[in-house]
XYZ file of C-alpha atoms in Angstrom:
253
model
C 96.006 87.423 112.306
C 98.222 89.294 109.862
C 97.378 92.777 108.620
C 98.955 93.598 105.238
C 98.994 97.047 103.641
C 99.390 97.375 99.884
C 97.770 93.955 99.596
C 96.172 94.314 96.170
C 99.307 93.998 94.026
C 102.936 92.903 94.008
C 104.604 91.989 97.278
C 101.484 92.427 99.409
C 99.426 90.149 97.208
C 102.170 87.501 97.140
C 102.515 87.559 100.937
C 98.751 87.155 101.327
C 98.679 84.140 99.024
C 101.684 82.561 100.715
C 100.174 82.958 104.187
C 96.855 81.620 102.920
C 98.470 78.201 102.438
C 99.113 78.144 106.195
C 95.457 78.871 106.910
C 96.207 82.334 108.214
C 93.558 84.909 109.015
C 94.369 87.993 106.969
C 93.359 91.627 107.047
C 94.028 93.060 103.593
C 94.326 96.826 103.115
C 94.712 98.733 99.863
C 93.095 101.560 97.942
C 91.496 99.451 95.178
C 88.415 97.605 96.435
C 87.757 95.450 93.378
C 91.325 94.135 93.298
C 91.177 93.431 97.030
C 88.095 91.308 96.418
C 90.008 89.238 93.863
C 92.880 88.671 96.300
C 90.365 87.783 99.015
C 88.858 85.116 96.772
C 92.310 83.679 95.997
C 93.116 83.553 99.707
C 89.924 81.638 100.433
C 90.629 79.189 97.610
C 93.989 78.432 99.253
C 92.477 77.736 102.659
C 92.968 81.092 104.348
C 90.560 83.685 105.709
C 90.584 87.316 104.632
C 88.790 90.499 105.504
C 89.321 93.482 103.227
C 89.393 97.206 103.894
C 89.647 99.700 101.051
C 91.416 102.766 102.424
C 93.418 105.705 101.109
C 96.355 105.602 103.514
C 97.404 109.139 102.577
C 94.241 110.443 104.275
C 94.778 110.594 108.073
C 91.017 110.711 108.732
C 90.503 107.560 106.645
C 93.354 105.829 108.476
C 91.856 106.780 111.833
C 88.529 105.276 110.768
C 90.367 102.142 109.602
C 92.107 101.838 112.972
C 88.758 102.004 114.718
C 87.481 99.152 112.539
C 90.609 97.088 113.172
C 90.332 97.592 116.928
C 86.871 96.008 116.814
C 87.962 92.841 115.024
C 87.537 89.707 117.145
C 90.908 88.292 118.070
C 92.829 91.505 117.456
C 95.950 91.862 115.303
C 99.102 89.773 115.746
C 101.246 90.947 112.834
C 101.389 94.210 110.892
C 103.171 93.962 107.535
C 103.731 97.550 106.404
C 104.211 97.155 102.690
C 102.275 99.958 100.957
C 104.543 102.491 99.279
C 104.954 104.996 96.494
C 108.003 105.557 94.296
C 108.927 108.722 92.405
C 112.035 109.249 90.290
C 112.319 112.888 89.256
C 115.154 115.381 89.009
C 115.302 118.366 91.348
C 115.150 120.646 88.304
C 111.889 119.015 87.231
C 110.446 119.272 90.747
C 110.658 122.989 91.499
C 106.901 123.404 90.933
C 105.901 119.936 92.164
C 105.985 120.183 95.949
C 103.029 117.789 95.983
C 105.388 114.996 94.868
C 107.082 115.232 98.246
C 103.971 115.609 100.379
C 102.145 112.669 98.821
C 105.219 110.428 98.949
C 105.872 111.286 102.588
C 102.187 110.781 103.380
C 102.206 107.167 102.173
C 105.778 106.069 102.873
C 106.265 107.756 106.263
C 103.217 109.291 107.941
C 100.704 106.536 107.124
C 102.776 103.668 108.578
C 103.591 105.787 111.629
C 99.871 106.360 112.219
C 99.140 102.653 111.745
C 101.863 101.508 114.134
C 100.793 104.021 116.770
C 97.163 102.975 116.471
C 97.865 99.236 116.529
C 100.469 99.260 119.308
C 97.950 98.388 122.086
C 96.719 95.371 120.089
C 100.260 94.241 119.291
C 101.337 94.560 122.923
C 98.420 92.439 124.070
C 99.250 89.689 121.563
C 103.052 89.852 121.792
C 102.940 90.496 118.070
C 105.265 91.695 115.354
C 105.699 94.641 112.997
C 107.409 93.948 109.668
C 108.464 96.916 107.573
C 109.184 96.417 103.875
C 112.056 98.829 103.312
C 114.700 99.290 100.616
C 118.463 98.890 100.554
C 118.721 102.528 99.394
C 118.231 103.795 102.944
C 121.487 102.101 103.986
C 123.554 103.321 101.037
C 124.575 106.632 99.458
C 121.360 108.377 98.336
C 121.162 108.431 94.531
C 120.227 111.532 92.526
C 116.642 111.955 91.261
C 115.213 109.846 94.065
C 115.006 112.551 96.743
C 111.253 112.270 97.465
C 111.283 108.476 97.719
C 114.635 108.293 99.488
C 113.718 110.814 102.178
C 110.329 109.251 102.920
C 111.692 105.703 103.218
C 114.670 106.830 105.300
C 112.384 108.805 107.617
C 110.277 105.786 108.502
C 113.349 103.547 108.701
C 114.892 105.855 111.321
C 111.621 106.164 113.216
C 111.060 102.415 113.169
C 114.572 101.629 114.378
C 114.184 104.260 117.098
C 110.991 102.755 118.508
C 112.224 99.187 118.010
C 113.752 98.754 121.484
C 110.594 100.156 123.089
C 108.339 97.720 121.255
C 110.776 94.870 121.889
C 110.704 95.622 125.629
C 106.939 95.104 125.493
C 107.277 91.754 123.726
C 106.600 93.025 120.196
C 109.126 91.911 117.563
C 110.261 94.410 114.917
C 111.661 93.377 111.547
C 113.054 95.543 108.747
C 113.169 93.917 105.311
C 115.769 95.744 103.192
C 115.074 94.848 99.579
C 116.938 95.426 96.322
C 114.914 95.914 93.140
C 111.728 93.855 93.053
C 109.926 93.193 89.773
C 106.653 94.977 90.573
C 104.624 97.677 88.880
C 106.349 100.244 91.115
C 109.581 100.068 89.107
C 107.940 99.861 85.678
C 107.998 103.645 84.998
C 111.822 103.605 85.267
C 112.725 102.139 81.880
C 116.367 101.248 82.533
C 115.369 99.157 85.567
C 113.885 96.634 83.161
C 117.443 95.587 82.293
C 118.546 95.169 85.901
C 118.343 91.944 87.927
C 115.487 91.999 90.406
C 113.758 89.781 92.944
C 110.299 88.449 92.207
C 107.407 89.278 94.586
C 107.042 85.566 95.380
C 110.658 85.457 96.581
C 110.054 88.436 98.848
C 106.940 86.737 100.218
C 109.062 83.762 101.268
C 111.536 86.102 102.993
C 108.694 87.752 104.921
C 107.167 84.417 105.900
C 110.528 83.231 107.239
C 110.806 86.495 109.207
C 107.410 85.794 110.789
C 108.646 82.416 111.989
C 112.098 83.575 113.125
C 111.081 87.079 114.346
C 114.511 88.235 113.207
C 115.336 91.945 113.386
C 116.263 92.467 109.748
C 116.830 90.945 106.355
C 119.408 92.170 103.834
C 120.778 90.618 100.643
C 123.933 88.626 101.324
C 126.091 91.190 99.516
C 124.863 94.216 101.483
C 127.762 94.339 104.013
C 130.192 94.807 101.121
C 128.021 97.551 99.622
C 127.685 99.332 102.981
C 131.433 99.303 103.641
C 132.123 100.504 100.087
C 129.723 103.425 100.505
C 131.277 104.287 103.855
C 134.873 104.276 102.594
C 134.274 105.738 99.140
C 131.486 108.214 99.843
C 133.245 111.281 98.469
C 134.606 109.658 95.291
C 131.182 108.175 94.555
C 129.432 111.527 95.066
C 131.995 113.288 92.862
C 131.485 110.642 90.170
C 127.688 111.098 90.331
C 128.108 114.867 89.981
C 130.385 114.408 86.951
C 127.911 112.052 85.278
C 125.025 114.464 85.870
C 127.058 117.415 84.631
C 127.848 115.574 81.385
C 124.210 114.750 80.993
C 123.321 118.455 81.284
C 125.842 119.376 78.592
C 128.801 120.559 80.645
């Protein structure tokens, strides 16, 4: 039984449809009930089973109620795929009166998955299950300007997840971090210049996640990531100076 958050669109939907071909039993979680019902129908048409739960993951009380419902499912939970996320690109100077940007991003990208993992840990321990976190390559590289809310929230959960990894592993639960580059989903649509960049398709990411379920590997990164990580390590200061210069020119000197 695989539990997928953010299952109504993009990567979550693609993973659900891919697993359906294997006859998996799915627990689909998202905020939009009517879209979840459509994904549920597609899963059934492909030979899988799916139960749906509409839940606002930014609401701790709603998440606690969801966890109670999940704990009562026959057969428990074997795999948690933490995919739900929110992206915000906004300059610091445009954020001085928008503290809510940071609280709502942290609520979905950090606090919600923490609450879910904590609540599902007993079920995962009993099944020798797996937690898969859909992360981003940004958390391993130099943080870019204008992405502070998103960057901090994703990095926070990444650090927390890597910290608890050995503990879960000692109990027989596998932990997998999927570090993704750009993926062509509705999340990146508001950033116009991303439309010109190369990006993975959600179906490609679904295949990566399915392979991680079979292999139970600790992480996935694009093949070129080691070069990018070493470059950021060796050239951190020049890169940060260059970013400052570019931003200064954009502000008119």
